[in-house]
Short mmCIF file of C-alpha atoms and ligand atoms in Angstrom, two decimals:
data_model
loop_
_atom_site.label_atom_id
_atom_site.label_comp_id
_atom_site.label_asym_id
_atom_site.label_seq_id
_atom_site.Cartn_x
_atom_site.Cartn_y
_atom_site.Cartn_z
CA MET R 1 118.04 22.89 154.89
CA SER R 2 117.38 21.96 151.38
CA PHE R 3 115.18 19.07 150.19
CA GLU R 4 114.38 17.29 146.90
CA THR R 5 110.66 16.94 147.68
CA LEU R 6 109.74 19.84 149.98
CA GLU R 7 110.32 23.57 150.38
CA LEU R 8 110.55 25.30 153.74
CA THR R 9 110.37 29.18 153.77
CA ARG R 10 110.05 31.78 156.39
CA GLU R 11 108.38 35.03 156.98
CA GLY R 12 108.80 36.13 160.53
CA ALA R 13 107.51 33.98 162.82
CA ILE R 14 105.45 31.90 160.12
CA ALA R 15 107.09 28.99 158.44
CA THR R 16 105.61 27.58 155.31
CA LEU R 17 106.24 23.88 154.29
CA THR R 18 105.35 23.30 150.64
CA LEU R 19 105.14 19.58 149.36
CA ASN R 20 106.90 19.94 146.07
CA ARG R 21 106.34 17.05 143.57
CA PRO R 22 103.83 18.80 141.35
CA LYS R 23 104.12 16.46 138.41
CA ALA R 24 102.85 13.53 140.65
CA LEU R 25 100.50 15.91 142.46
CA ASN R 26 102.55 15.91 145.45
CA SER R 27 101.93 12.19 146.31
CA LEU R 28 103.75 11.07 149.26
CA ASN R 29 106.79 8.72 148.21
CA ALA R 30 109.47 7.20 150.53
CA ARG R 31 111.54 10.17 149.93
CA MET R 32 109.11 12.76 150.75
CA ILE R 33 108.22 10.90 154.04
CA GLN R 34 111.84 10.67 155.06
CA GLU R 35 112.23 14.40 154.13
CA LEU R 36 109.20 15.21 155.87
CA GLY R 37 110.56 13.60 159.11
CA GLU R 38 113.86 15.46 158.82
CA CYS R 39 112.20 18.81 158.31
CA LEU R 40 109.67 18.52 161.02
CA GLY R 41 112.33 17.14 163.43
CA SER R 42 114.66 20.10 162.54
CA ILE R 43 111.92 22.68 163.23
CA ARG R 44 110.43 21.09 166.36
CA GLU R 45 112.76 22.93 168.69
CA ASP R 46 112.69 26.11 166.82
CA SER R 47 111.10 28.57 169.29
CA SER R 48 111.20 31.41 166.81
CA ILE R 49 108.36 29.62 164.80
CA ARG R 50 104.77 30.53 165.95
CA CYS R 51 102.89 29.01 163.18
CA LEU R 52 103.56 26.42 160.37
CA LEU R 53 101.45 26.30 157.17
CA VAL R 54 101.47 23.25 155.15
CA THR R 55 100.51 23.21 151.48
CA GLY R 56 101.18 21.87 148.17
CA ALA R 57 102.70 23.06 144.96
CA GLY R 58 100.68 23.25 141.96
CA LYS R 59 97.02 22.16 141.55
CA ALA R 60 97.18 19.59 144.44
CA PHE R 61 97.67 19.67 148.11
CA VAL R 62 98.68 15.93 148.11
CA ALA R 63 97.15 13.20 146.02
CA GLY R 64 97.77 10.51 148.59
CA ALA R 65 100.62 7.90 148.90
CA ASP R 66 102.54 7.24 145.74
CA ILE R 67 100.47 4.55 144.13
CA LYS R 68 103.34 3.42 141.75
CA GLU R 69 105.70 3.07 144.62
CA MET R 70 103.09 0.86 146.49
CA ASP R 71 103.13 -1.40 143.44
CA GLU R 72 106.57 -2.61 144.52
CA ARG R 73 105.87 -3.32 148.20
CA ASP R 74 105.13 -6.66 149.95
CA PRO R 75 102.98 -6.99 153.17
CA ALA R 76 105.91 -6.27 155.36
CA THR R 77 107.36 -3.17 153.64
CA GLY R 78 103.77 -2.07 153.28
CA LYS R 79 103.18 -2.16 157.09
CA GLN R 80 106.60 -0.48 157.25
CA MET R 81 105.47 2.22 155.05
CA ALA R 82 102.31 2.93 157.04
CA GLU R 83 104.44 3.04 160.28
CA ASP R 84 106.95 5.32 158.97
CA GLY R 85 104.36 7.87 157.76
CA GLN R 86 102.42 7.42 161.14
CA ARG R 87 105.51 8.44 163.12
CA VAL R 88 106.26 11.54 160.86
CA PHE R 89 102.79 12.68 160.99
CA GLN R 90 102.72 12.25 164.99
CA ILE R 91 105.72 14.47 165.11
CA LEU R 92 103.62 16.94 162.98
CA GLU R 93 100.70 16.60 165.47
CA GLU R 94 102.84 17.02 168.44
CA LEU R 95 104.68 20.14 167.28
CA PRO R 96 104.53 22.73 170.07
CA PHE R 97 103.37 25.76 167.75
CA ALA R 98 100.23 25.82 165.63
CA THR R 99 100.02 24.10 162.33
CA ILE R 100 97.37 24.95 159.63
CA ALA R 101 96.79 22.72 156.62
CA VAL R 102 96.34 24.89 153.69
CA VAL R 103 94.53 22.84 151.12
CA ASN R 104 94.93 24.30 147.85
CA GLY R 105 93.46 21.31 145.61
CA PHE R 106 93.25 17.56 145.87
CA ALA R 107 93.75 16.22 149.43
CA LEU R 108 93.23 12.48 149.12
CA GLY R 109 94.26 9.48 151.01
CA GLY R 110 97.37 10.24 152.75
CA GLY R 111 96.85 13.82 151.59
CA LEU R 112 93.85 14.12 153.60
CA GLU R 113 95.62 12.15 156.41
CA LEU R 114 98.48 14.80 156.38
CA ALA R 115 95.97 17.49 156.84
CA LEU R 116 94.27 16.07 159.56
CA ALA R 117 97.50 15.67 161.69
CA CYS R 118 97.56 19.51 161.54
CA ASP R 119 95.78 21.49 164.11
CA PHE R 120 92.96 22.58 161.47
CA ILE R 121 92.19 22.81 157.87
CA LEU R 122 91.70 25.79 155.54
CA ALA R 123 90.75 24.98 151.95
CA SER R 124 90.13 26.52 148.62
CA LYS R 125 86.84 26.40 147.52
CA THR R 126 87.78 24.36 144.56
CA ALA R 127 89.63 21.80 146.74
CA LYS R 128 88.62 18.13 146.55
CA MET R 129 89.07 15.74 149.59
CA GLY R 130 88.50 12.25 150.42
CA THR R 131 89.93 8.80 151.17
CA PRO R 132 89.88 6.67 147.98
CA GLU R 133 92.04 3.89 149.65
CA VAL R 134 88.93 1.49 149.04
CA THR R 135 88.98 1.93 145.55
CA LEU R 136 92.54 0.64 145.45
CA GLY R 137 91.84 -2.43 147.73
CA LEU R 138 93.53 -0.50 150.61
CA ILE R 139 92.59 1.12 153.77
CA CYS R 140 93.97 4.48 155.28
CA GLY R 141 97.30 3.75 156.66
CA TYR R 142 98.72 7.21 157.74
CA GLY R 143 96.17 7.69 160.61
CA GLY R 144 93.03 8.28 158.51
CA THR R 145 90.76 5.88 160.20
CA GLN R 146 91.71 7.26 163.60
CA ARG R 147 91.95 10.91 163.15
CA LEU R 148 89.01 11.27 160.84
CA THR R 149 86.99 9.38 163.41
CA ARG R 150 88.14 11.60 165.99
CA ALA R 151 87.35 14.65 163.91
CA VAL R 152 83.78 13.88 162.84
CA GLY R 153 82.72 10.81 164.73
CA PRO R 154 82.39 7.09 163.57
CA LYS R 155 79.18 7.54 161.48
CA LEU R 156 80.60 10.23 159.05
CA ALA R 157 84.19 8.57 159.26
CA ARG R 158 82.59 5.53 157.84
CA MET R 159 80.63 7.12 155.19
CA ILE R 160 83.71 9.09 153.90
CA THR R 161 86.08 6.05 154.14
CA LEU R 162 83.47 3.35 152.91
CA THR R 163 82.36 5.57 149.85
CA GLY R 164 85.99 6.36 148.84
CA ASP R 165 84.33 9.11 146.93
CA ILE R 166 85.89 12.56 146.52
CA TYR R 167 84.07 15.37 148.23
CA THR R 168 84.01 19.04 147.69
CA ALA R 169 85.69 21.45 150.31
CA GLU R 170 82.04 22.99 150.92
CA GLN R 171 80.78 19.51 151.98
CA MET R 172 84.02 18.72 154.00
CA GLU R 173 83.43 22.27 155.60
CA LYS R 174 79.65 21.41 156.61
CA TRP R 175 81.12 18.00 158.04
CA GLY R 176 83.60 19.95 160.12
CA VAL R 177 86.62 18.39 158.59
CA VAL R 178 87.51 21.77 157.05
CA ALA R 179 87.36 24.95 159.32
CA MET R 180 86.93 27.52 156.70
CA THR R 181 87.09 27.74 152.80
CA PHE R 182 88.20 30.76 150.82
CA ASP R 183 88.51 31.52 147.11
CA SER R 184 91.59 29.76 145.72
CA SER R 185 93.15 33.25 144.85
CA ASN R 186 92.88 34.36 148.58
CA LEU R 187 93.57 31.14 150.15
CA LEU R 188 97.30 31.54 151.15
CA GLU R 189 96.81 35.15 152.05
CA GLU R 190 93.87 34.35 154.32
CA ALA R 191 95.94 31.46 156.05
CA LYS R 192 98.75 33.86 156.74
CA LYS R 193 96.44 36.50 158.34
CA ILE R 194 95.13 33.57 160.67
CA ALA R 195 98.73 32.47 161.30
CA ASN R 196 99.68 35.99 161.91
CA ASN R 197 97.07 36.37 164.40
CA ILE R 198 97.95 33.26 166.03
CA SER R 199 101.63 34.32 166.33
CA GLN R 200 100.49 37.26 168.49
CA ARG R 201 99.30 34.80 171.15
CA SER R 202 101.27 33.31 173.98
CA PRO R 203 103.39 30.54 172.62
CA LYS R 204 103.33 28.94 176.11
CA ALA R 205 99.44 28.90 176.20
CA ILE R 206 99.35 27.61 172.49
CA LYS R 207 101.57 24.68 173.37
CA LEU R 208 99.54 23.73 176.58
CA THR R 209 96.28 24.26 174.80
CA LYS R 210 97.29 21.78 172.06
CA GLN R 211 98.24 19.31 174.68
CA ALA R 212 95.06 19.67 176.57
CA ILE R 213 93.10 18.84 173.41
CA SER R 214 95.04 16.10 171.98
CA ARG R 215 95.77 14.39 175.35
CA GLY R 216 92.19 15.14 176.59
CA VAL R 217 90.29 13.70 173.74
CA GLU R 218 91.83 10.24 174.46
CA GLN R 219 90.72 10.32 178.06
CA THR R 220 87.28 10.51 180.00
CA LEU R 221 85.62 13.83 180.61
CA ALA R 222 86.66 13.57 184.50
CA GLU R 223 90.49 12.82 183.57
CA GLY R 224 90.29 15.48 180.85
CA LEU R 225 89.23 18.11 183.20
CA LYS R 226 91.97 17.14 185.72
CA LEU R 227 94.49 17.49 182.85
CA GLU R 228 93.07 20.78 181.90
CA ALA R 229 93.47 21.92 185.60
CA GLU R 230 96.87 20.80 185.78
CA LEU R 231 97.88 22.46 182.39
CA PHE R 232 96.22 25.54 183.62
CA ARG R 233 98.46 25.46 186.61
CA GLN R 234 101.40 25.38 184.23
CA ALA R 235 100.16 28.35 182.29
CA PHE R 236 99.68 30.02 185.49
CA VAL R 237 103.52 29.93 186.42
CA SER R 238 104.54 31.07 183.09
CA GLU R 239 106.08 34.54 182.33
CA ASP R 240 103.66 34.72 179.42
CA LYS R 241 100.71 34.74 181.91
CA ARG R 242 102.41 37.38 183.91
CA GLU R 243 103.00 39.47 180.78
CA GLY R 244 99.56 38.77 179.23
CA ILE R 245 97.70 39.99 182.37
CA ARG R 246 100.12 42.83 183.09
CA ALA R 247 99.64 44.04 179.42
CA PHE R 248 95.79 43.99 179.78
CA ILE R 249 95.96 46.09 182.99
CA GLU R 250 98.39 48.50 181.48
CA LYS R 251 96.18 48.69 178.27
CA ARG R 252 99.17 47.92 175.90
CA ALA R 253 99.86 45.06 173.46
CA PRO R 254 101.71 41.86 175.37
CA HIS R 255 105.12 40.95 174.22
CA PHE R 256 105.05 37.00 174.73
CA THR R 257 108.22 35.17 175.08
CA GLY R 258 106.93 31.65 175.33
CA ARG R 259 108.46 31.12 178.83
C1 LIG A 1 101.28 8.38 142.28
C2 LIG A 1 100.01 9.97 141.18
C3 LIG A 1 98.94 9.83 142.18
C4 LIG A 1 99.40 9.16 143.42
C5 LIG A 1 98.41 11.39 140.81
N1 LIG A 1 99.42 10.86 140.36
N2 LIG A 1 97.96 10.87 142.13
N3 LIG A 1 101.09 9.25 141.21
N4 LIG A 1 100.51 8.27 143.33
N5 LIG A 1 98.73 9.00 144.56
C6 LIG A 1 100.04 11.05 139.05
C7 LIG A 1 99.37 10.47 137.90
O1 LIG A 1 99.83 9.05 137.78
C8 LIG A 1 99.90 11.39 136.79
O2 LIG A 1 101.18 10.95 136.38
C9 LIG A 1 99.84 12.73 137.40
O3 LIG A 1 100.20 12.62 138.83
C10 LIG A 1 98.71 13.71 137.31
O4 LIG A 1 97.73 13.04 137.69
P1 LIG A 1 96.37 12.74 136.67
O5 LIG A 1 95.58 11.54 137.13
O6 LIG A 1 96.63 12.84 135.28
O7 LIG A 1 95.54 14.07 137.16
P2 LIG A 1 93.93 14.40 136.91
O8 LIG A 1 93.40 13.78 135.85
O9 LIG A 1 93.83 15.79 137.28
O10 LIG A 1 93.49 13.40 138.24
C11 LIG A 1 93.95 13.72 139.74
C12 LIG A 1 93.32 12.85 140.56
C13 LIG A 1 93.89 11.45 140.19
C14 LIG A 1 91.87 12.70 140.54
C15 LIG A 1 93.76 13.13 141.91
O11 LIG A 1 95.34 11.53 139.86
C16 LIG A 1 94.00 10.40 141.16
O12 LIG A 1 92.84 9.77 141.35
N6 LIG A 1 95.05 10.08 141.83
C17 LIG A 1 95.10 8.86 142.88
C18 LIG A 1 94.28 9.48 144.08
C19 LIG A 1 94.28 8.47 145.12
O13 LIG A 1 93.75 7.26 145.07
N7 LIG A 1 94.92 8.56 146.29
C20 LIG A 1 94.95 7.65 147.53
C21 LIG A 1 96.28 6.80 147.36
S1 LIG A 1 96.44 5.52 148.46
P3 LIG A 1 101.71 10.69 134.90
O14 LIG A 1 102.98 10.22 134.87
O15 LIG A 1 100.77 9.91 134.48
O16 LIG A 1 101.50 12.05 134.21
C22 LIG A 1 96.95 6.21 150.03
C23 LIG A 1 97.34 5.49 151.13
C24 LIG A 1 97.75 6.20 152.11
O17 LIG A 1 97.10 7.54 149.90
C25 LIG A 1 98.37 5.45 153.44
C26 LIG A 1 99.61 4.58 153.14
C27 LIG A 1 100.12 3.82 154.18
#
């Protein structure tokens, strides 16, 4: 598949999706949202992918929604814009394999919201992140008020969104938004090492773990524990479980199929 605003590349089981509008700091215009939806929809069923890296071309990850495009929208098409992006980010969040946001530079507004829809965020030490929507008279519309709150709790989410300030990756790491930071020259290489590590794990177990966390976080602890036990049962009947346990006993590396 070829796209105007994205690039999708493959190295074995690792796919890399690069947001590619560097002149506009990869800001998310309608075309990019549409292409993101097509791209994610097309890889969703690809069982040969074990991990997806999401990153940006040039000096930015994504500097937010395209502000110039928003100038032309009315309230109805503005709401539509939020819903379109939310639907696409939901596809990203629900992918059955691991997804890592590799934040190489500015991740602002919709850019941070995109990163938050990935399983976790790795960032360059020089990356800058935040939700400047309030500086434009806007609020987050691609899930930021919801996912940031779930990530760091309401107090910190309020501070980040109400200030609209741009924070360092180091600060975001302390707050738990970013899992790890690396020197910018090593970021992609380190992210690929982590992706490669995840690629050796059972795809079935990865898929079930993702479901347990994303569905469980919406439930009470008692409901979440029930869900976990049921998904544990599903892991228990899998070929991957049989293979993983046999491989341990036979002192060899497992060969997982995802079944
Ligand atoms: C459109 C953008 C853009 C954006 C940057 N550009 N961000 N265009 N939308 N979000 C364009 C600039 O206009 C400029 O184009 C080029 O990219 C380079 O940007 P500069 O500003 O010259 O770069 P720099 O001085 O390094 O400043 C970087 C920056 C600044 C701090 C990231 O660009 C910035 O503040 N951008 C806006 C960030 C923001 O507010 N994002 C939140 C958007 S609202 P030209 O043609 O002039 O060279 C949002 C809502 C999401 O995300 C929810 C929607 C439903």
